[in-house]
Coordinates of N, CA and C in Angstrom, one line a residue:
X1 N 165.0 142.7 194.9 CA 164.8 142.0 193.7 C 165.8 140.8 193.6
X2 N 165.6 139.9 193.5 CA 166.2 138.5 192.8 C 167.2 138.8 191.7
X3 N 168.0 138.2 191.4 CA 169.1 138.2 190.1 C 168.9 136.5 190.0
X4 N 168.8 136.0 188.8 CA 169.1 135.0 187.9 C 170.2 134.8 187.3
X5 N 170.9 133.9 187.0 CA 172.1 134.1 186.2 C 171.1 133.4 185.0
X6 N 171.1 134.6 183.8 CA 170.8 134.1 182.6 C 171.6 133.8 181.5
X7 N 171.1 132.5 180.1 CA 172.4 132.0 179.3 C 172.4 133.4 178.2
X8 N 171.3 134.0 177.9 CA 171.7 135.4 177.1 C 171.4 136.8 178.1
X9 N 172.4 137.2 177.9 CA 172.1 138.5 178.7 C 171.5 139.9 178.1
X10 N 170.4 140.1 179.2 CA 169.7 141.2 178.9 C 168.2 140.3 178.9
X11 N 167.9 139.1 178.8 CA 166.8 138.9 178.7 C 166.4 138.1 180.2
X12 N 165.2 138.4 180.2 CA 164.5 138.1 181.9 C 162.9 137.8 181.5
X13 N 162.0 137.8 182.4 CA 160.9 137.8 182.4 C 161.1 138.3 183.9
X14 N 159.6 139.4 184.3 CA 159.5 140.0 185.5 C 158.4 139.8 185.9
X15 N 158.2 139.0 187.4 CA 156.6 138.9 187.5 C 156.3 139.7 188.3
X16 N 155.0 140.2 188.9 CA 154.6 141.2 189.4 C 155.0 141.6 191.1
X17 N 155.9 140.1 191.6 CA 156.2 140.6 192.7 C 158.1 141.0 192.7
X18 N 158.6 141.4 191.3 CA 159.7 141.6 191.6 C 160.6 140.8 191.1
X19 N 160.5 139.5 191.3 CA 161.7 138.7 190.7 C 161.3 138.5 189.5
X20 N 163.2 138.2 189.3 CA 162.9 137.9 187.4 C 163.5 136.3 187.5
X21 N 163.1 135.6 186.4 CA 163.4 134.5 185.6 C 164.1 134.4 184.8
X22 N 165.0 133.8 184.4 CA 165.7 134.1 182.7 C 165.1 133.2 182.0
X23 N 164.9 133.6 180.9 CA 164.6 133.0 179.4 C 165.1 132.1 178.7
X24 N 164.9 130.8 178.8 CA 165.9 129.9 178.1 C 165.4 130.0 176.4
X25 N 166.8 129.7 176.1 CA 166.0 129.7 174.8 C 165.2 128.8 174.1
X26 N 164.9 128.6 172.9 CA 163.3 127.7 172.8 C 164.4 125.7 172.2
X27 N 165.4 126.1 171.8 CA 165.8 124.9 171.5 C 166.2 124.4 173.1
X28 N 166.4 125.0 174.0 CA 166.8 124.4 175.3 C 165.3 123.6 176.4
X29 N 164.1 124.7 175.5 CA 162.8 124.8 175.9 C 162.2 123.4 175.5
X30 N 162.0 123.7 174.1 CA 161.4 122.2 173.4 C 161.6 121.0 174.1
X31 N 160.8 120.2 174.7 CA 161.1 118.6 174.5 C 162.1 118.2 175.4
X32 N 162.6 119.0 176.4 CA 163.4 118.2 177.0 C 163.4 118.7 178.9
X33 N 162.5 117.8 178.7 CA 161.9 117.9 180.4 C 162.7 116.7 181.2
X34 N 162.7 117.6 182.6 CA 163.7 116.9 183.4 C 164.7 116.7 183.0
X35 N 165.3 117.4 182.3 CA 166.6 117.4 181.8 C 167.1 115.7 181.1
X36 N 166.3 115.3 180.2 CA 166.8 114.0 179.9 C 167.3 114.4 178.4
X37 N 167.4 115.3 178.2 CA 167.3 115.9 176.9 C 166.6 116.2 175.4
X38 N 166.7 116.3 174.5 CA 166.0 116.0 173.2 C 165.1 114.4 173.0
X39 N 164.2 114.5 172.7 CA 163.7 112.9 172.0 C 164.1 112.7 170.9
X40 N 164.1 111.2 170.7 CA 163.9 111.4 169.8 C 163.0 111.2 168.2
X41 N 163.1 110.8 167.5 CA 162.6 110.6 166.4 C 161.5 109.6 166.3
X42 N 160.4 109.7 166.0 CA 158.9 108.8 166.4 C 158.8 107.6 165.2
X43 N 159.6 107.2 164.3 CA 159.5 106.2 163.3 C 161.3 106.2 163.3
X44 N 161.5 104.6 163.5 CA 162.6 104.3 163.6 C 163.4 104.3 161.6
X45 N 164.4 104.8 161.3 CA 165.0 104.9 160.2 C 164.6 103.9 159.2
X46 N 164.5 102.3 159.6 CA 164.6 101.8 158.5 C 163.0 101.0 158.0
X47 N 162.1 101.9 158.9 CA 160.4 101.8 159.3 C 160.4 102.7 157.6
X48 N 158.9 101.1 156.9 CA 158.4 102.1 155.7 C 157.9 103.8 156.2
X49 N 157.6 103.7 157.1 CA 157.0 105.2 157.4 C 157.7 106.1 157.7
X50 N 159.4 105.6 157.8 CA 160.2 107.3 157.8 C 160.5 107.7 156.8
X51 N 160.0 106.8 155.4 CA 160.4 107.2 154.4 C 159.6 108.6 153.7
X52 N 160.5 109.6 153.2 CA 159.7 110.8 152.9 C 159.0 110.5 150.9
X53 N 158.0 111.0 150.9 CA 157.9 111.1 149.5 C 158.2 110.9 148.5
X54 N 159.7 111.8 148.5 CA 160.6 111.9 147.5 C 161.4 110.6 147.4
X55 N 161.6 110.2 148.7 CA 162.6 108.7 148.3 C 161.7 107.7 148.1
X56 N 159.8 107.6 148.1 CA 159.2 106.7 148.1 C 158.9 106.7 146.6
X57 N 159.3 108.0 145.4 CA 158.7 108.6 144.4 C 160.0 107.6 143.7
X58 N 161.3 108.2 144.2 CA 162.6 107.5 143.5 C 162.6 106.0 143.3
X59 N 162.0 105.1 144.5 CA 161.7 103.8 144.5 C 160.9 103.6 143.1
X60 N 159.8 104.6 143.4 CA 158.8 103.9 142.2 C 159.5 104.0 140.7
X61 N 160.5 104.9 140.4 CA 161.0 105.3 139.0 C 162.2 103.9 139.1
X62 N 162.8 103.8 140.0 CA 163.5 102.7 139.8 C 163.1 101.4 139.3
X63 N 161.8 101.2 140.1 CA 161.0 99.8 140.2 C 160.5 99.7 138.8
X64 N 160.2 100.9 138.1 CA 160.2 101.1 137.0 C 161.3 100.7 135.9
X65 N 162.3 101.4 136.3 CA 163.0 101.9 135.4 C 163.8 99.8 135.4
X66 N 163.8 98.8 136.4 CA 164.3 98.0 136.1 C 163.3 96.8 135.3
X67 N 162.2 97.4 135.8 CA 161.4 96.4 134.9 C 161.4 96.3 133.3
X68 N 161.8 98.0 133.1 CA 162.2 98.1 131.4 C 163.4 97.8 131.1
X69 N 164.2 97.7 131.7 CA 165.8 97.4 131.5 C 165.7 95.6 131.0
X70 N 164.7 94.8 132.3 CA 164.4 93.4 131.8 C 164.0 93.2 130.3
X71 N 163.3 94.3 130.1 CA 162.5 94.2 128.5 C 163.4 94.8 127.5
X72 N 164.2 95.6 128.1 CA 165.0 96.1 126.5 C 166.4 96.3 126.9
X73 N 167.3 95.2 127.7 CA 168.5 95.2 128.3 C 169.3 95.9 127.2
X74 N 169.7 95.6 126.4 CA 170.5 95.9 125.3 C 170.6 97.5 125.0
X75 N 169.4 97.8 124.6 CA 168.7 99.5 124.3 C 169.3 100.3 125.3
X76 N 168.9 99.7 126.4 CA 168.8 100.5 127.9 C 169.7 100.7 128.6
X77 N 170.8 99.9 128.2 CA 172.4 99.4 129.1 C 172.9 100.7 129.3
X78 N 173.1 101.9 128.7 CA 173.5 103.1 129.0 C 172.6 104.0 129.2
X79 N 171.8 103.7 130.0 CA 170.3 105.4 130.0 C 170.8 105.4 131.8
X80 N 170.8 106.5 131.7 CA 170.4 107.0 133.2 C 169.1 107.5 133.6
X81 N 168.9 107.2 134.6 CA 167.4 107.6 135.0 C 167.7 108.9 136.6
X82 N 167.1 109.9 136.5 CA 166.9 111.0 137.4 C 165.4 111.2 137.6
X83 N 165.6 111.8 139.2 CA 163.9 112.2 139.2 C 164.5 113.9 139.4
X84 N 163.6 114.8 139.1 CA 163.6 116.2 139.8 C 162.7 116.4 140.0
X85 N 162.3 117.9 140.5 CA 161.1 117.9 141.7 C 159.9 118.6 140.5
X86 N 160.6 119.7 139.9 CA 159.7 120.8 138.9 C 160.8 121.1 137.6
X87 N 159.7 121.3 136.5 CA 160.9 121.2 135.2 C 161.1 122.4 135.5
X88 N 162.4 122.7 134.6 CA 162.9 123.9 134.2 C 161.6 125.5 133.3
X89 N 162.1 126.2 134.1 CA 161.1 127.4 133.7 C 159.6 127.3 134.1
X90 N 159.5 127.0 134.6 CA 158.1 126.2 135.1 C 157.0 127.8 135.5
X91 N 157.8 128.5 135.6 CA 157.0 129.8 135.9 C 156.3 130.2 134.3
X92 N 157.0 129.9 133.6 CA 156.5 130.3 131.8 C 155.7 129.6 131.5
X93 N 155.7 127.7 131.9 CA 154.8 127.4 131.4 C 153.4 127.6 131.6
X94 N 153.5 127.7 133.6 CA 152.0 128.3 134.2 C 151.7 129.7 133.5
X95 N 152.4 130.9 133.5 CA 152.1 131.8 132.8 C 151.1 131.4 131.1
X96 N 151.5 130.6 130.2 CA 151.2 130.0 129.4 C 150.2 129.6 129.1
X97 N 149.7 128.9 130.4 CA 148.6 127.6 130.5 C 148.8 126.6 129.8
X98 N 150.3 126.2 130.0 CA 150.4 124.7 129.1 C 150.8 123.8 130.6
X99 N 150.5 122.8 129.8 CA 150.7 121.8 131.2 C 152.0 121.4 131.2
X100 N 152.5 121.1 132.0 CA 154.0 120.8 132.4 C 154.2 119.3 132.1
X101 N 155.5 118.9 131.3 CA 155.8 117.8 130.9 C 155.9 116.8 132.2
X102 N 156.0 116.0 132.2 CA 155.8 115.0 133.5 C 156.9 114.3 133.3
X103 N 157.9 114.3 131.9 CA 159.4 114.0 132.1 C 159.7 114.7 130.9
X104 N 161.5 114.2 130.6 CA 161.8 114.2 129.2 C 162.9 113.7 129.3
X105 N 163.4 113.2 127.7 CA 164.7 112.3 127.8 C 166.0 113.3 127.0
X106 N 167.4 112.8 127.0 CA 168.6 113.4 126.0 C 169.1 112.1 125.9
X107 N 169.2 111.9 124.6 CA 170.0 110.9 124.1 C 171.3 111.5 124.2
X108 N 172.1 110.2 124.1 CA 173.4 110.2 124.3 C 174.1 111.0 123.5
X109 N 175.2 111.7 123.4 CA 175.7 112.5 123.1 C 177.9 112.4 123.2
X110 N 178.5 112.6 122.7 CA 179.9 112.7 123.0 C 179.9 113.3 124.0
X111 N 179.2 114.4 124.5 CA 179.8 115.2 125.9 C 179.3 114.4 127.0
X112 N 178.0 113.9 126.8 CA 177.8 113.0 128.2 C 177.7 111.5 127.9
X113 N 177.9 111.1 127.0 CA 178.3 109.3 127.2 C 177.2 108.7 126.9
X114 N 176.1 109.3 127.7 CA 175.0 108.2 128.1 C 173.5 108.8 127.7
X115 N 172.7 108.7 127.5 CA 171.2 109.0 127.2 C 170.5 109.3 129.0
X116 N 170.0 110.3 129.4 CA 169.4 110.6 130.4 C 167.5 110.6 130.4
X117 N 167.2 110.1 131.3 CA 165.4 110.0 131.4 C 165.6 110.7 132.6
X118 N 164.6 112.0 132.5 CA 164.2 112.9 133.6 C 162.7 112.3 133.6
X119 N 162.3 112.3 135.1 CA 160.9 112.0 135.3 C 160.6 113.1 136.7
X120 N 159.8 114.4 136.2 CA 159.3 115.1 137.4 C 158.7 114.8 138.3
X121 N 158.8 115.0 139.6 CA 157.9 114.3 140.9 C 156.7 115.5 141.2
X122 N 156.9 116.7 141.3 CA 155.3 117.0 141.4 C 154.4 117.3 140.7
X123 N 154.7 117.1 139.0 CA 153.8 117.2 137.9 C 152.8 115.9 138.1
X124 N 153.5 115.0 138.4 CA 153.2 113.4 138.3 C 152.2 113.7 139.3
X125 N 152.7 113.4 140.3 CA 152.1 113.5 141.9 C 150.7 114.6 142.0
X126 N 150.7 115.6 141.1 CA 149.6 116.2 141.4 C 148.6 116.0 140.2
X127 N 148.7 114.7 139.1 CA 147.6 114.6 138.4 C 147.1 113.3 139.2
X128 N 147.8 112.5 140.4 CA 147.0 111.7 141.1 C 146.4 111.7 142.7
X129 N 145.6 110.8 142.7 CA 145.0 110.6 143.4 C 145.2 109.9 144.5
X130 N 146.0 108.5 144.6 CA 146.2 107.9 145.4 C 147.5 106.5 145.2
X131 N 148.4 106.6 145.4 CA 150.0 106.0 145.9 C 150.0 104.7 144.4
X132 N 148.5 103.9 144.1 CA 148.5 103.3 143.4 C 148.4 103.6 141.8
X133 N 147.9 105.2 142.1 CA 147.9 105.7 140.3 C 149.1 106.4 140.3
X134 N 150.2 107.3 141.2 CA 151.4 107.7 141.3 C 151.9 106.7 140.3
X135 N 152.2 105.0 141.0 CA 152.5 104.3 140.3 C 152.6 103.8 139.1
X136 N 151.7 103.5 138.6 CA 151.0 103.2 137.4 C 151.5 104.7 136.6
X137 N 151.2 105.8 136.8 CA 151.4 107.2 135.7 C 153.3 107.1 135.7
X138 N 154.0 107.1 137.2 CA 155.7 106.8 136.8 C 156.2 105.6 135.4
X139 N 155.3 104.6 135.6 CA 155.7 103.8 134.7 C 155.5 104.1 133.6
X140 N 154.1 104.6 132.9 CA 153.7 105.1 132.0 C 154.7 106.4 131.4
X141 N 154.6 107.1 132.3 CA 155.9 108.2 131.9 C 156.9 107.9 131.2
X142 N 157.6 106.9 132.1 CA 159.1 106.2 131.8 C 159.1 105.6 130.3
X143 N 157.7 105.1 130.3 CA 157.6 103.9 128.7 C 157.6 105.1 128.0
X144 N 156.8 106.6 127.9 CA 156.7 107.2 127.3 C 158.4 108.0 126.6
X145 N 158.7 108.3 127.7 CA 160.3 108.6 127.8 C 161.1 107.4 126.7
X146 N 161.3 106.6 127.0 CA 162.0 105.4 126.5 C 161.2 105.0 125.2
X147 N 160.4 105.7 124.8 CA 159.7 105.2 123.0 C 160.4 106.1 122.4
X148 N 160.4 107.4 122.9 CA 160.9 108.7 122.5 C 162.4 108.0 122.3
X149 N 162.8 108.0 123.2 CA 164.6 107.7 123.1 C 164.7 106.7 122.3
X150 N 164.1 105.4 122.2 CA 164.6 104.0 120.8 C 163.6 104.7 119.3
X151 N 162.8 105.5 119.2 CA 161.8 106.3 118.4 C 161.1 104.9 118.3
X152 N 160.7 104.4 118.9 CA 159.7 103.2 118.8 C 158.0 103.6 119.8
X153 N 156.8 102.7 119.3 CA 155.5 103.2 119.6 C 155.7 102.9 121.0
X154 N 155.3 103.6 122.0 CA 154.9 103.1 123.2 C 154.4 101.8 123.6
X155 N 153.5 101.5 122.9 CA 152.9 100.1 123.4 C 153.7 98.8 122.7
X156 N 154.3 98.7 121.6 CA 156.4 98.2 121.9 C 156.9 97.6 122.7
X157 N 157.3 99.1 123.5 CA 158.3 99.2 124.7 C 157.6 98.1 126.1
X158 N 156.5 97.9 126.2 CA 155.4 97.8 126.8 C 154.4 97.5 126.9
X159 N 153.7 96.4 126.5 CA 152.3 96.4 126.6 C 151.0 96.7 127.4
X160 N 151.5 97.3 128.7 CA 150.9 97.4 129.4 C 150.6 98.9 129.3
X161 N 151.1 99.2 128.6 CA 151.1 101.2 128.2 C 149.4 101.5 128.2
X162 N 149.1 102.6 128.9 CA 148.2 103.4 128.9 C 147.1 102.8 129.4
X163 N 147.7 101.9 130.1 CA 146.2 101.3 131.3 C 145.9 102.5 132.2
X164 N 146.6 103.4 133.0 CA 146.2 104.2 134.0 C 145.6 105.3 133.3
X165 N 145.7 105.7 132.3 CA 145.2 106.8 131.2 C 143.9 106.3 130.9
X166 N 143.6 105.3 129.8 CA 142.2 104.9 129.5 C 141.6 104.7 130.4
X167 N 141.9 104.1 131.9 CA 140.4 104.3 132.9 C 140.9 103.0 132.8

């Protein structure tokens, strides 16, 4: 019988005439034939297509969030804007059958300085259909958020409010 020197010991493969093989393991296995090593990555970094969801979701809240800052510079000078993925307790509200907020705001306060707008990414994301209503519903959100925080009407903040809603 044959001996192999294997990189874990104790493992082989035995074929029916006696010799064994050793077992490389699967990250040594994967993808790297002829020994050139690892590949790598099929969309170069600064390609729109390596961008994942979430940082394509954050663009849209920003692209947002400066187009209202042009409209209410003053108001806005201290809001922070965040995205997160699912609100808090989110298991109660499905329990519930209420629908999950799609953001919410905290005005400013002595402990935190500044007024925060949360805008959820897969509440949003799963009442649309396609990359151009994502858009349209983030902005809508934001205006919605930001009427709430100055206590002013939505369509105010905005004139363009509730075009993706009415059809």
């Amino acid at each position: 019988m044959m001996q192999h020197n294997t990189p874990e010991p104790g493992f082989s493969v035995t074929f029916h005439d006696g010799d064994a093989l050793p077992v490389r393991p699967f990250a040594q296995r994967r993808r790297n034939r002829h020994g050139r090593g690892l590949r790598g990555s099929i969309m170069l970094p600064g390609l729109p297509g390596s961008r994942t969801r979430a940082e394509k979701f954050e663009d849209l809240v920003v692209d947002s969030a400066e187009r209202l800052r042009e409209l209410w510079s003053a108001q806005l000078a201290d809001v922070e804007y965040l995205v997160e993925e699912v609100p808090d307790k989110l298991e109660e509200l499905v329990a519930s059958r209420s629908q999950a907020p799609l953001g919410k705001y905290t005005p400013s306060s002595p402990l935190v300085g500044h007024a925060v707008i949360v805008i959820y990414r897969h509440p949003v994301e799963a009442l649309c259909d396609t990359p151009a209503q994502v858009r349209e519903l983030v902005h809508e959100v934001l205006i919605e958020q930001v009427a709430g925080l100055l206590n002013i009407d939505p369509d105010t903040v905005d004139p363009m409010f509730g075009r993706f809603r009415r059809g």
